[in-house]
GROMACS .gro file of C-alpha atoms in nm:
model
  247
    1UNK     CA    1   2.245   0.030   1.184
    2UNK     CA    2   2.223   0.358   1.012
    3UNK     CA    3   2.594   0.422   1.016
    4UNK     CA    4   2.679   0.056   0.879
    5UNK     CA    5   2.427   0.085   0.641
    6UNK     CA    6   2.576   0.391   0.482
    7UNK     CA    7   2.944   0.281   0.491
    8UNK     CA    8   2.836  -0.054   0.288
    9UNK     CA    9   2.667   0.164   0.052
   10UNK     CA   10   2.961   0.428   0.014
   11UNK     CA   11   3.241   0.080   0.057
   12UNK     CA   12   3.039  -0.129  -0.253
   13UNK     CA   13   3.042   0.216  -0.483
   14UNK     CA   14   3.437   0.207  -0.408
   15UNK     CA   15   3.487  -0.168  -0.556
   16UNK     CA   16   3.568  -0.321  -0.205
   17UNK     CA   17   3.387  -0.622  -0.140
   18UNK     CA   18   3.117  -0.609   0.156
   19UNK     CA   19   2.771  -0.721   0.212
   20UNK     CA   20   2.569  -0.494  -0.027
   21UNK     CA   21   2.231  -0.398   0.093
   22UNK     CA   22   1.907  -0.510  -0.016
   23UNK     CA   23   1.629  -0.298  -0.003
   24UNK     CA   24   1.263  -0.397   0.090
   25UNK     CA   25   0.958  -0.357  -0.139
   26UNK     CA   26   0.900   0.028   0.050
   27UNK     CA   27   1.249   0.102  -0.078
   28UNK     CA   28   1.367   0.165   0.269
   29UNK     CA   29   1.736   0.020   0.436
   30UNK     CA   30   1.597  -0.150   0.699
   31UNK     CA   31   1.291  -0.317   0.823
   32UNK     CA   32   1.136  -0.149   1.207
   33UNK     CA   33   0.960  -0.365   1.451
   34UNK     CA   34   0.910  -0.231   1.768
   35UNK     CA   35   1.279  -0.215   1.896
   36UNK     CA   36   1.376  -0.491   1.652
   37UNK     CA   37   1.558  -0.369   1.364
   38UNK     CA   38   1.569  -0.605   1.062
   39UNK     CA   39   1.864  -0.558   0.770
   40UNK     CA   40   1.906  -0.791   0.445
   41UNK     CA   41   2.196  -0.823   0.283
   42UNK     CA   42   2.363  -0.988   0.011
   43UNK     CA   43   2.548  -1.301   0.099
   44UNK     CA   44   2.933  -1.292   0.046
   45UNK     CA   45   3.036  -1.595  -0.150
   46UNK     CA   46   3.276  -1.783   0.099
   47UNK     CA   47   3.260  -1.860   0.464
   48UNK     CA   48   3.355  -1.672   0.804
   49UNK     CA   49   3.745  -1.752   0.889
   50UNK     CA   50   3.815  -1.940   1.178
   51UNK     CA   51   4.107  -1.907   1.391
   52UNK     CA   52   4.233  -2.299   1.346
   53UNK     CA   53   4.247  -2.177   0.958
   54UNK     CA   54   4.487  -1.949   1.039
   55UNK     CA   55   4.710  -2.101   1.299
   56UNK     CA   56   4.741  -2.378   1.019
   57UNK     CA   57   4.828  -2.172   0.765
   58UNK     CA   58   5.029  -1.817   0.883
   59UNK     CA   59   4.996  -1.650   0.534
   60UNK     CA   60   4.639  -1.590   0.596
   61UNK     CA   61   4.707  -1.297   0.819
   62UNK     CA   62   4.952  -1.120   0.547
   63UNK     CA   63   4.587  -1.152   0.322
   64UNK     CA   64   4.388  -0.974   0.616
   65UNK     CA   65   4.680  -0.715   0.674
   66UNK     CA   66   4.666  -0.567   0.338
   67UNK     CA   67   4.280  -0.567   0.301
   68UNK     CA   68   4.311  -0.375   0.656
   69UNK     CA   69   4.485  -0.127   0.516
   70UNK     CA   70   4.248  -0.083   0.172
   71UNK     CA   71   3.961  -0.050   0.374
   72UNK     CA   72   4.126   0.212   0.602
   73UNK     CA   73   4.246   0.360   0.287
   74UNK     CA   74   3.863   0.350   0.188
   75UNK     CA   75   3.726   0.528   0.495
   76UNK     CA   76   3.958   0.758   0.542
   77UNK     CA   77   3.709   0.981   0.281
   78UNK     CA   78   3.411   0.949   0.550
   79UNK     CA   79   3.312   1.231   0.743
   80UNK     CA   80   3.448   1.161   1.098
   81UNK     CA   81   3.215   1.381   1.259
   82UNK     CA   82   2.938   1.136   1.206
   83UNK     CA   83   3.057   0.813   1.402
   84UNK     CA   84   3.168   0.804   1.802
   85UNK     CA   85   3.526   0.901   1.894
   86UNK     CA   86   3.709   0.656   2.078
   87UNK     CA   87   3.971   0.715   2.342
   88UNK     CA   88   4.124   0.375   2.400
   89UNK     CA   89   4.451   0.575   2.608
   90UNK     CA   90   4.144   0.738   2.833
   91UNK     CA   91   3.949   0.345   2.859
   92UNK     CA   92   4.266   0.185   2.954
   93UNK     CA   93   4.351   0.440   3.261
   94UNK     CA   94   4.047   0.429   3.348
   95UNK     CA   95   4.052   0.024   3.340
   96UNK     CA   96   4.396  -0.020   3.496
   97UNK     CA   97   4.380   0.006   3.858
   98UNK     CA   98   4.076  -0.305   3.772
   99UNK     CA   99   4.353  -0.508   3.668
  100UNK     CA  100   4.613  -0.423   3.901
  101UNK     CA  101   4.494  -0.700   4.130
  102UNK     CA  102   4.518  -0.983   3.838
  103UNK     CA  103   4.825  -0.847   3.582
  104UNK     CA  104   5.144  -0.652   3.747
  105UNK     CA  105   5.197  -0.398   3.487
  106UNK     CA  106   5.388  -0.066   3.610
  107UNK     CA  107   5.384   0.238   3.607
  108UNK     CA  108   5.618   0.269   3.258
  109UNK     CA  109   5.311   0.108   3.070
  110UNK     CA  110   5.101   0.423   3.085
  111UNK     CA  111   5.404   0.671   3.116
  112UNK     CA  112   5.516   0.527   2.779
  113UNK     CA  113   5.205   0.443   2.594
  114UNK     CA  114   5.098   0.839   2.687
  115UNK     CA  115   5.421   0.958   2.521
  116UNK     CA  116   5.379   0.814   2.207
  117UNK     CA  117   4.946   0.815   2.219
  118UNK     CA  118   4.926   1.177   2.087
  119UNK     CA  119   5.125   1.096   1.761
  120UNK     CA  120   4.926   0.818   1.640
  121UNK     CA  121   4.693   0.858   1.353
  122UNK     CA  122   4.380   0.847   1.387
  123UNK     CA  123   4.085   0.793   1.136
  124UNK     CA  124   3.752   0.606   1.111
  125UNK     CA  125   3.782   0.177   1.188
  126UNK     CA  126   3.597  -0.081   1.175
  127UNK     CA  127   3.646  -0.185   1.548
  128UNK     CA  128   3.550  -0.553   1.541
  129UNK     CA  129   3.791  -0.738   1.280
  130UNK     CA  130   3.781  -1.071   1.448
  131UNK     CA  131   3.755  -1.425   1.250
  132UNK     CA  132   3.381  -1.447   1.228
  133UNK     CA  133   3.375  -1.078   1.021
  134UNK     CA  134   3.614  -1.158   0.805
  135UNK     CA  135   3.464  -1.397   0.489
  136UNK     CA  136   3.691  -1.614   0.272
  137UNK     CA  137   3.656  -1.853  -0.032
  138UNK     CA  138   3.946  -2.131  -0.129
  139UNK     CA  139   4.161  -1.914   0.058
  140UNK     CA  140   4.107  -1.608  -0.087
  141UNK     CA  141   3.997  -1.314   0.084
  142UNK     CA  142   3.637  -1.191  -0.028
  143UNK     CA  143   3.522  -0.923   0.230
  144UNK     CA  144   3.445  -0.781   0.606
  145UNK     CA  145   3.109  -0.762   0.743
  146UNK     CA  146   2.922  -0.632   1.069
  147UNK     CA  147   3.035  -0.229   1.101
  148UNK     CA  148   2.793  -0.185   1.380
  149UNK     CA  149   3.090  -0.088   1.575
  150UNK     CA  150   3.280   0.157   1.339
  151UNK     CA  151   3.402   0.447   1.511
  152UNK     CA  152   3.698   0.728   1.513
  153UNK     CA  153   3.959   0.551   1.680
  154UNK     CA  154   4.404   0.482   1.646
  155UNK     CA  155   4.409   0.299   1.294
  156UNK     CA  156   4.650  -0.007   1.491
  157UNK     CA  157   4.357  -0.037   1.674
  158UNK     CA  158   4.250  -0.294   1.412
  159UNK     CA  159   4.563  -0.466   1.350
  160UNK     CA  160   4.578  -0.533   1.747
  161UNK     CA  161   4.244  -0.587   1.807
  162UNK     CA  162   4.215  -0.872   1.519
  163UNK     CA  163   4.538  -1.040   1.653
  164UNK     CA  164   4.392  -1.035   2.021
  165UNK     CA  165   4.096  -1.193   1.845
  166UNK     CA  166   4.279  -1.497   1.666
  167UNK     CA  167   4.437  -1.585   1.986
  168UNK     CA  168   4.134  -1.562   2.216
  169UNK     CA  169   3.944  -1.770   1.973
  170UNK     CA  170   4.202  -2.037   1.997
  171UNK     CA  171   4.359  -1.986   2.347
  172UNK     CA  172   4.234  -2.285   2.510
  173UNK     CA  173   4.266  -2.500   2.218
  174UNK     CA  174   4.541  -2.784   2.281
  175UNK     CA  175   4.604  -2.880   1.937
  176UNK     CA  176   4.692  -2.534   1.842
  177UNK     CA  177   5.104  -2.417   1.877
  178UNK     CA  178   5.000  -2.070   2.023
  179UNK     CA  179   5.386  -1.957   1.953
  180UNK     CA  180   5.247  -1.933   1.624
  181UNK     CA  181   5.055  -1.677   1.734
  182UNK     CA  182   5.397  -1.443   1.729
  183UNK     CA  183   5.399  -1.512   1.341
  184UNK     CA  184   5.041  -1.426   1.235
  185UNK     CA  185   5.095  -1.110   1.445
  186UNK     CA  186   5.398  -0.964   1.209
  187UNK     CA  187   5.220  -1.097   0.920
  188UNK     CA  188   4.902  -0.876   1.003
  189UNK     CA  189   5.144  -0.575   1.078
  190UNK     CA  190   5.380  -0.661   0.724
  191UNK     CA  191   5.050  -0.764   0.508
  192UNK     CA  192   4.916  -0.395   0.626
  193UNK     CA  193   5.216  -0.234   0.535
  194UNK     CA  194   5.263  -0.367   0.199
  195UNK     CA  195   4.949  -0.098   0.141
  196UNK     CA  196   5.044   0.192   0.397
  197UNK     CA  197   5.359   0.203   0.555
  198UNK     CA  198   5.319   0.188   0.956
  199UNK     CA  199   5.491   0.540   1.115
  200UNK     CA  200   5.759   0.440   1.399
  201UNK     CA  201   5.522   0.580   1.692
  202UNK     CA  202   5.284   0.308   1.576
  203UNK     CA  203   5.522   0.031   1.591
  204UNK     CA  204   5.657   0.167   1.916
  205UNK     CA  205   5.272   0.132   1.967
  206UNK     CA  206   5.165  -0.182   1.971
  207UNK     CA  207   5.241  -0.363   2.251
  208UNK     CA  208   5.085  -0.117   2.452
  209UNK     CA  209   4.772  -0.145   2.230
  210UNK     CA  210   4.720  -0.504   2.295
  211UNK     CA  211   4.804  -0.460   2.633
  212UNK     CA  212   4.513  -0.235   2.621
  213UNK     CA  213   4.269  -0.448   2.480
  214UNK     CA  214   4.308  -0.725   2.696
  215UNK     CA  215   4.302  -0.474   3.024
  216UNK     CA  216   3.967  -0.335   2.926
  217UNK     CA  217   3.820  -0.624   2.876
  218UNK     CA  218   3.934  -0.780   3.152
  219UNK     CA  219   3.798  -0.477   3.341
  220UNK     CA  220   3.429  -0.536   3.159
  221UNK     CA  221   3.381  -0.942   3.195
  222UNK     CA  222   3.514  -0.898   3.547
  223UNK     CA  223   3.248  -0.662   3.697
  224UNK     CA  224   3.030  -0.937   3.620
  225UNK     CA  225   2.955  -1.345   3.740
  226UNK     CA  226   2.842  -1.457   3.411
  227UNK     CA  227   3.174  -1.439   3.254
  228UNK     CA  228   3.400  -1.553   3.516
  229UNK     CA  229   3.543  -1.800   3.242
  230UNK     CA  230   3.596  -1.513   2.983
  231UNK     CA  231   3.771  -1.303   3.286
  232UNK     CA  232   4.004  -1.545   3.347
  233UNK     CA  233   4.115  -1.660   3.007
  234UNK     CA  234   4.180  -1.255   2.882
  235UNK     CA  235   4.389  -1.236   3.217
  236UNK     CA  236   4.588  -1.571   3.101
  237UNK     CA  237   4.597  -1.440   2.759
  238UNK     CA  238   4.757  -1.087   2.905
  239UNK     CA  239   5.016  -1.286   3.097
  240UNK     CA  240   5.093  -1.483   2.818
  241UNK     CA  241   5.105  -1.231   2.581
  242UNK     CA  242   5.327  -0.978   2.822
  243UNK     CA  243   5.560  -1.243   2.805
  244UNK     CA  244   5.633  -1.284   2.430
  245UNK     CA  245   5.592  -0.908   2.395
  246UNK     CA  246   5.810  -0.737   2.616
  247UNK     CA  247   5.798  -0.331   2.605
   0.00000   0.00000   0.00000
């Protein structure tokens, strides 16, 4: 809470638009109760995106691209050595041999992704760009919310991670055209370079970092009963997205 608090605060002075803080009568950030930790914020004029809105109209991910790349361009000027350090190349070895069983990938998908891992760029993200944290009015993009998450991490990371998003959120829908999906995807990746240019390890990069995402989740929701459904519709969404992406 501390962390997001204090990249809203630094994002607002900066002009982006986020969900500024409001402070209590004491003229602390947050409210402590027990365990419970209570935060009020301003309310973003708009509504949370959904991912029907965006299989209907494609353009919409060109919009969340670009404001990707801003507010990358924005925290690049944080200290790093205050939030967690990811090591998605480390999570997804690790993960692997969980989803050997359920997804044939072979051995070239870590050989590869480990040649070109080292030479990606790396900086603080938000982590957790999916519909629901993004906020639009008419159409218009008006902010991201929620960096609980925000950590050191490959800056595709967010670009893959918000595509894998859209199409989970929508996967099982049958009045969506998932081959849309293809679309939104290169929108994301040419609305986020219309701001900073992508370097070509990272677009020899990301296949392998949706890959990625999907494999460690499937490895998390599978070690568990409870989300037997959300196992096997990230291990149908892997297949299906292997299959339009080849590497």
């Amino acid at each position: 809470i501390k962390n997001s608090i204090s990249i809203t605060n630094s994002l607002a002075k900066s002009n982006l638009p986020v969900a500024e803080i409001v402070k209590p009568v004491d003229g602390s950030d947050y409210l402590q109760n027990g365990e419970l930790y209570f935060v009020v914020t301003k309310r973003i004029k708009g509504s949370q995106l959904k991912c029907e809105d965006i299989f209907k109209n494609t353009n919409i991910a060109y919009q969340i691209g670009s404001n990707i790349a801003k507010l990358h361009n924005s925290l690049k000027t944080f200290d790093e050595s205050d939030y967690k350090q990811a090591d998605i190349f480390s999570d997804v070895e690790s993960a692997l041999p969980k989803v050997q069983n359920f997804v044939n990938l072979n051995d070239d998908f870590l050989k590869n992704f480990n040649i070109v891992y080292d030479k990606l760029p790396m900086q603080i993200i938000h982590r957790d760009i999916n519909p629901s944290n993004m906020i639009f009015d008419k159409g218009e993009f008006k902010g991201f919310i929620d960096f609980d998450l925000t950590e050191v991490n490959i800056r595709i990371f967010d670009i893959c991670y918000c595509a894998t998003a859209i199409l989970s959120e929508c996967f099982n829908n049958s009045d969506i055209d998932k081959s849309k999906w293809l679309e939104i995807f290169d929108n994301l990746v040419k609305g986020y370079e219309s701001i900073t240019p992508l370097s070509e390890f990272e677009k020899q990069a990301l296949p392998y970092v949706l890959y990625s995402i999907q494999i460690i989740c499937i490895a998390y929701f599978s070690q568990f009963d409870k989300f037997d459904s959300l196992t096997k519709i990230n291990i149908d969404m892997l297949k299906w997205v292997i299959n339009k992406l080849k590497f």
